[in-house]
Amino acid sequence: MDLALVVPLSGPAGMFGPSAEACAELALEDINAAGGILDRRVRLHPVDAGLPLPLLAARIDEMVGRGLVDGVVGWHLSNARKVITPYTAGRVPYVYTTFYEGGESSDGVYMVGETPEQQLFPALRWLRRELGIRRWCVIGNDYVWPRETARATVEFTKTTDIDVVGCSFVPLGGRDFTAALGRIAASPAQGVLLFMVGSDCAAFNRAFAAAGLDEHRIRLSMMIGEDVLYAGGPDSARGLFTASGYFESVVSAESMAFSSRYESRFGTLAPALNNIGESCYEGLLLFASLAEQARSLDLRAIESTASHVTYHGPRGEVRVRGAHTTQPVYVAGADLLRFDVQAELSG
């Protein structure tokens, strides 16, 4: 069985590629050791999600159309997902592992990642309750996930005493944060919501700290792992929070066993283990579980049995509800170059 593994190997999100590929390799080893999928050994075919979108779309169209792959799995940005789904919908299963803005309903697409209702909004409520953070300024990259998530956040705050007091968007790959930093400094915001990608997020965090804005404001960053902390450096991590379904610091038998195996397999110089890379492990387990439950790759067969799918992975027990998975979500704070879990969130 052949699967396209679509992960960023270039561009602003390219720093996530090494950990994504490493975690996918672990999943591949586990799946094949258990007999593969539908009694077929699985092979992965990496595709760079950082390609220009027309080239990415053409590559997926070719792979699916010529029968080179039986499905698609991967962590990539929402703008990549939107050019992939027209070529997978109704044809092959597609497991999207990224937390995202919500609303995906293309035929045959299943999501590992959390939506704002599962991840972001509970984190905002927790920070309001625990730290008293009420006023937020949004800074994001200028594409679908940040803009749609910002819109959803503004709608969410209308039912709370939390306020969004400003929004600013910068191009993917941009490094001129002057206007955004000035807007934050001039605002009454107590916190900054960061909807930024990989190296862009690391660069912004350095600029934020250099401007002294971390002295009296926290940040809640929603696309960040330890690799971004390394890129930003310890001086840019003060008051930085995130929320996710996986952290290496979660104290559970499943999480500790996974991190131990990761280090044993790839060594102490392995790519930083983080929630983004780990989601690719989850995505492959989910793909295998969906196919095995249906005993088929037929989309109608998978749809009819998906609600019965349960599997165990680094996040513990994961269940499928509709096209999404359900799992615990945690809020964590940066401690120099790692994230320490502060609390388990409820929706």
Coordinates of C-alpha atoms in Angstrom, one line a residue:
M1 CA 0.0 0.0 0.0
D2 CA 1.3 3.4 -1.0
L3 CA 0.6 6.6 0.9
A4 CA 1.6 10.2 0.1
L5 CA 3.1 11.8 3.2
V6 CA 2.5 15.5 2.6
V7 CA 4.7 17.5 5.1
P8 CA 6.6 20.8 4.7
L9 CA 10.2 20.4 3.7
S10 CA 10.7 24.0 2.6
G11 CA 9.2 27.5 3.3
P12 CA 8.2 29.0 6.6
A13 CA 6.8 25.7 7.9
G14 CA 9.8 23.7 6.7
M15 CA 11.3 23.5 10.2
F16 CA 8.5 21.1 11.1
G17 CA 9.4 18.6 8.3
P18 CA 12.2 16.7 10.0
S19 CA 10.1 15.8 13.1
A20 CA 7.1 15.0 11.0
E21 CA 9.1 12.6 8.8
A22 CA 10.7 11.0 11.9
C23 CA 7.4 10.4 13.6
A24 CA 5.8 9.1 10.4
E25 CA 8.7 6.7 10.1
L26 CA 8.0 5.4 13.6
A27 CA 4.3 4.9 12.7
L28 CA 5.3 3.1 9.5
E29 CA 7.5 0.7 11.4
D30 CA 4.7 0.0 13.9
I31 CA 2.0 -0.5 11.3
N32 CA 4.2 -2.8 9.2
A33 CA 5.3 -4.8 12.2
A34 CA 1.6 -5.4 12.9
G35 CA 1.0 -6.7 9.4
G36 CA 0.5 -3.5 7.4
I37 CA -2.9 -2.1 6.3
L38 CA -5.4 -4.6 4.9
D39 CA -2.6 -7.2 4.9
R40 CA -0.4 -5.0 2.7
R41 CA 2.9 -3.6 3.6
V42 CA 2.8 0.2 3.7
R43 CA 5.2 2.6 1.8
L44 CA 5.4 6.3 2.3
H45 CA 6.0 8.8 -0.6
P46 CA 7.1 12.2 0.8
V47 CA 5.6 15.3 -0.9
D48 CA 6.9 18.7 0.0
A49 CA 3.9 20.7 1.3
G50 CA 6.1 23.9 0.9
L51 CA 5.9 23.7 -2.9
P52 CA 4.0 26.5 -4.7
L53 CA 0.4 25.6 -4.4
P54 CA -0.3 24.9 -8.1
L55 CA 2.7 22.5 -8.2
L56 CA 1.5 20.8 -5.0
A57 CA -2.0 20.4 -6.5
A58 CA -0.6 19.0 -9.7
R59 CA 1.6 16.5 -7.8
I60 CA -1.3 15.2 -5.8
D61 CA -3.5 15.0 -8.9
E62 CA -0.9 13.0 -10.7
M63 CA -0.3 10.6 -7.8
V64 CA -4.0 9.9 -7.1
G65 CA -5.0 10.0 -10.8
R66 CA -2.4 7.5 -11.9
G67 CA -3.0 5.2 -8.9
L68 CA 0.4 5.8 -7.5
V69 CA -1.0 6.2 -4.0
D70 CA -3.9 4.7 -2.1
G71 CA -4.3 7.7 0.2
V72 CA -2.9 10.9 1.6
V73 CA -1.7 11.7 5.1
G74 CA 0.1 14.7 6.5
W75 CA 0.7 17.9 8.4
H76 CA 0.5 21.0 6.3
L77 CA -1.0 24.5 6.2
S78 CA -4.7 25.0 5.4
N79 CA -4.0 26.7 2.1
A80 CA -2.3 23.4 1.1
R81 CA -5.2 21.4 2.3
K82 CA -7.6 23.5 0.2
V83 CA -5.7 22.7 -3.1
I84 CA -5.3 19.0 -2.2
T85 CA -8.9 18.2 -1.4
P86 CA -10.3 18.7 -4.9
Y87 CA -8.0 15.8 -6.0
T88 CA -8.7 13.4 -3.1
A89 CA -12.4 14.0 -2.5
G90 CA -14.5 11.0 -3.6
R91 CA -11.3 9.2 -4.7
V92 CA -9.0 8.2 -1.8
P93 CA -8.9 8.6 2.0
Y94 CA -7.1 11.8 3.2
V95 CA -6.1 12.2 6.9
Y96 CA -5.2 15.8 7.7
T97 CA -3.2 15.9 11.0
T98 CA -3.1 19.6 11.7
F99 CA -5.2 21.6 14.1
Y100 CA -7.1 24.0 11.9
E101 CA -9.8 26.6 11.6
G102 CA -12.6 24.1 11.3
G103 CA -15.3 23.5 8.7
E104 CA -13.6 20.9 6.5
S105 CA -16.3 18.6 5.0
S106 CA -14.7 17.3 1.8
D107 CA -15.6 13.7 1.0
G108 CA -13.1 11.2 2.6
V109 CA -11.2 13.7 4.7
Y110 CA -10.6 12.9 8.4
M111 CA -8.9 15.3 10.9
V112 CA -6.6 14.5 13.7
G113 CA -6.1 18.1 14.7
E114 CA -8.2 20.2 17.0
T115 CA -10.6 23.0 16.0
P116 CA -10.7 26.3 17.9
E117 CA -13.7 25.0 19.9
Q118 CA -11.5 22.1 21.2
Q119 CA -8.2 23.9 21.6
L120 CA -8.1 27.7 21.3
F121 CA -11.3 28.8 23.1
P122 CA -10.7 26.6 26.2
A123 CA -7.2 28.0 26.4
L124 CA -8.5 31.5 26.3
R125 CA -11.0 30.7 29.1
W126 CA -8.2 29.1 31.2
L127 CA -5.9 32.1 30.8
R128 CA -8.8 34.5 31.7
R129 CA -9.5 32.5 34.8
E130 CA -5.9 31.7 35.9
L131 CA -4.0 34.8 34.8
G132 CA -6.8 37.4 34.3
I133 CA -6.0 38.0 30.7
R134 CA -9.0 39.6 29.1
R135 CA -7.8 41.8 26.2
W136 CA -6.0 40.3 23.2
C137 CA -4.4 41.5 20.0
V138 CA -4.2 39.0 17.1
I139 CA -1.1 38.8 15.0
G140 CA -1.1 36.2 12.2
N141 CA 0.2 35.3 8.8
D142 CA -1.9 36.4 5.9
Y143 CA -3.7 33.2 4.8
V144 CA -6.8 31.2 5.5
W145 CA -6.0 29.6 8.9
P146 CA -5.1 32.9 10.7
R147 CA -7.8 34.9 9.1
E148 CA -10.6 32.3 9.7
T149 CA -9.4 31.6 13.2
A150 CA -9.3 35.3 14.1
R151 CA -12.8 35.7 12.7
A152 CA -14.0 32.7 14.8
T153 CA -12.3 34.1 17.9
V154 CA -14.0 37.5 17.6
E155 CA -17.3 35.6 17.3
F156 CA -16.5 33.5 20.4
T157 CA -15.5 36.6 22.5
K158 CA -19.0 38.1 22.0
T159 CA -20.3 35.5 24.4
T160 CA -17.6 36.2 27.0
D161 CA -15.9 39.1 28.8
I162 CA -12.8 38.6 26.6
D163 CA -12.1 41.2 24.0
V164 CA -10.1 41.2 20.8
V165 CA -8.7 44.8 20.6
G166 CA -6.9 44.6 17.3
C167 CA -5.7 42.3 14.4
S168 CA -2.7 42.5 12.2
F169 CA -1.6 40.1 9.4
V170 CA 1.8 39.8 7.8
P171 CA 2.7 37.8 4.6
L172 CA 4.1 34.3 4.9
G173 CA 7.8 34.6 5.0
G174 CA 7.6 38.3 5.9
R175 CA 10.1 39.8 8.4
D176 CA 8.9 43.4 8.8
F177 CA 7.0 43.3 12.1
T178 CA 7.3 47.1 12.7
A179 CA 3.6 47.9 12.2
A180 CA 2.4 44.8 14.2
L181 CA 4.7 45.6 17.1
G182 CA 3.7 49.2 17.1
R183 CA 0.0 48.2 17.1
I184 CA 0.6 45.9 20.1
A185 CA 2.6 48.6 22.0
A186 CA -0.2 51.2 21.5
S187 CA -3.0 48.8 22.4
P188 CA -4.5 47.9 25.8
A189 CA -3.9 44.2 25.0
Q190 CA -2.7 42.1 27.9
G191 CA -2.0 39.2 25.6
V192 CA -1.1 38.5 22.0
L193 CA -2.7 35.7 20.0
L194 CA -0.1 34.4 17.6
F195 CA -1.4 32.6 14.4
M196 CA 2.0 32.5 12.8
V197 CA 4.0 29.7 11.1
G198 CA 7.3 28.1 12.0
S199 CA 10.3 30.3 11.2
D200 CA 7.9 33.3 10.9
C201 CA 6.7 32.7 14.5
A202 CA 10.3 32.3 15.8
A203 CA 11.4 35.6 14.1
F204 CA 8.4 37.4 15.5
N205 CA 9.1 36.1 19.0
R206 CA 12.6 37.4 18.8
A207 CA 11.4 40.8 17.7
F208 CA 8.7 40.9 20.3
A209 CA 11.2 40.2 23.1
A210 CA 13.7 42.6 21.7
A211 CA 11.1 45.4 21.8
G212 CA 10.5 44.6 25.5
L213 CA 6.8 43.7 24.9
D214 CA 7.2 40.5 26.8
E215 CA 7.6 42.4 30.1
H216 CA 3.9 43.0 30.6
R217 CA 2.1 40.9 28.0
I218 CA 1.8 37.1 27.5
R219 CA 1.6 35.3 24.1
L220 CA -0.7 32.4 23.2
S221 CA 0.8 30.8 20.1
M222 CA -1.2 28.2 18.3
M223 CA 1.3 26.7 15.8
I224 CA 4.4 26.1 17.8
G225 CA 6.6 23.3 19.0
E226 CA 10.0 23.0 20.7
D227 CA 11.7 23.4 17.3
V228 CA 10.2 27.0 17.2
L229 CA 11.4 27.6 20.7
Y230 CA 14.9 26.5 19.6
A231 CA 14.8 28.8 16.6
G232 CA 13.6 31.7 18.7
G233 CA 16.0 31.1 21.6
P234 CA 15.4 31.2 25.3
D235 CA 15.3 35.0 25.5
S236 CA 12.1 35.0 23.4
A237 CA 10.2 32.5 25.5
R238 CA 9.1 34.5 28.5
G239 CA 5.3 34.4 28.9
L240 CA 4.7 32.1 25.9
F241 CA 1.9 29.6 26.0
T242 CA 0.3 27.1 23.6
A243 CA -2.4 24.4 23.6
S244 CA -2.4 21.0 22.0
G245 CA -3.5 17.4 22.2
Y246 CA 0.2 16.3 22.7
F247 CA 3.2 17.4 24.6
E248 CA 6.2 15.4 25.4
S249 CA 5.9 16.6 29.0
V250 CA 2.4 15.0 29.5
V251 CA 2.8 12.5 32.3
S252 CA 1.2 9.3 30.9
A253 CA 2.5 5.9 30.1
E254 CA 1.7 6.3 26.4
S255 CA 3.4 9.7 26.1
M256 CA 6.5 8.6 28.0
A257 CA 6.9 5.4 26.1
F258 CA 6.6 7.3 22.8
S259 CA 9.3 9.9 23.7
S260 CA 11.6 7.1 25.0
R261 CA 11.2 5.2 21.7
Y262 CA 11.7 8.3 19.6
E263 CA 15.0 9.1 21.3
S264 CA 16.1 5.5 21.1
R265 CA 15.3 5.2 17.4
F266 CA 16.8 8.6 16.3
G267 CA 19.3 9.5 19.0
T268 CA 19.9 12.5 21.1
L269 CA 20.5 14.7 17.9
A270 CA 17.0 13.8 16.6
P271 CA 14.7 16.6 15.4
A272 CA 12.9 18.1 18.4
L273 CA 9.9 16.0 19.3
N274 CA 6.8 18.2 19.3
N275 CA 3.0 18.2 18.8
I276 CA 3.3 18.9 15.1
G277 CA 5.6 15.9 14.3
E278 CA 3.7 13.6 16.6
S279 CA 0.5 14.4 14.8
C280 CA 1.9 12.6 11.8
Y281 CA 2.3 9.4 13.9
E282 CA -1.4 9.9 14.9
G283 CA -2.5 10.5 11.3
L284 CA -1.0 7.2 10.1
L285 CA -2.5 5.3 13.0
L286 CA -5.8 6.9 12.2
F287 CA -5.6 6.0 8.5
A288 CA -4.7 2.4 9.4
S289 CA -7.5 2.2 12.0
L290 CA -10.1 3.6 9.6
A291 CA -9.1 1.1 6.8
E292 CA -8.9 -1.9 9.2
Q293 CA -12.3 -1.1 10.7
A294 CA -13.9 -0.9 7.3
R295 CA -11.7 -3.7 5.9
S296 CA -11.6 -1.6 2.8
L297 CA -10.3 1.7 1.4
D298 CA -13.7 2.4 -0.2
L299 CA -14.8 5.8 1.1
R300 CA -18.4 4.7 1.7
A301 CA -17.3 1.7 3.7
I302 CA -15.0 3.8 5.8
E303 CA -17.7 6.4 6.4
S304 CA -20.1 3.7 7.5
T305 CA -17.7 2.3 10.1
A306 CA -15.7 5.4 11.2
S307 CA -17.8 6.0 14.3
H308 CA -16.6 2.7 15.7
V309 CA -12.9 3.5 15.3
T310 CA -10.8 3.7 18.5
Y311 CA -7.1 3.4 18.7
H312 CA -4.4 3.9 21.3
G313 CA -1.3 6.1 20.6
P314 CA 0.9 8.6 22.4
R315 CA -2.2 10.7 23.2
G316 CA -3.9 7.8 24.9
E317 CA -7.3 6.6 23.7
V318 CA -8.4 8.4 20.5
R319 CA -11.9 8.1 19.1
V320 CA -13.5 9.2 15.9
R321 CA -16.5 11.5 16.0
G322 CA -17.8 12.4 12.6
A323 CA -14.7 13.3 10.6
H324 CA -12.7 14.4 13.7
T325 CA -10.9 12.7 16.5
T326 CA -11.6 13.4 20.2
Q327 CA -8.7 13.4 22.7
P328 CA -7.6 15.4 25.8
V329 CA -6.2 18.9 25.1
Y330 CA -3.6 20.6 27.3
V331 CA -2.3 24.1 27.9
A332 CA 1.4 24.5 28.3
G333 CA 3.9 27.3 29.1
A334 CA 7.4 27.7 27.7
D335 CA 10.2 26.9 30.2
L336 CA 13.2 28.1 28.2
L337 CA 13.3 25.6 25.3
R338 CA 10.5 23.2 26.3
F339 CA 6.8 23.3 27.0
D340 CA 5.6 22.2 30.4
V341 CA 1.9 21.2 30.7
Q342 CA 0.0 23.5 33.0
A343 CA -3.5 21.9 32.9
E344 CA -5.8 19.7 30.9
L345 CA -8.5 21.8 29.2
S346 CA -12.2 21.0 28.9
G347 CA -14.1 22.3 25.9

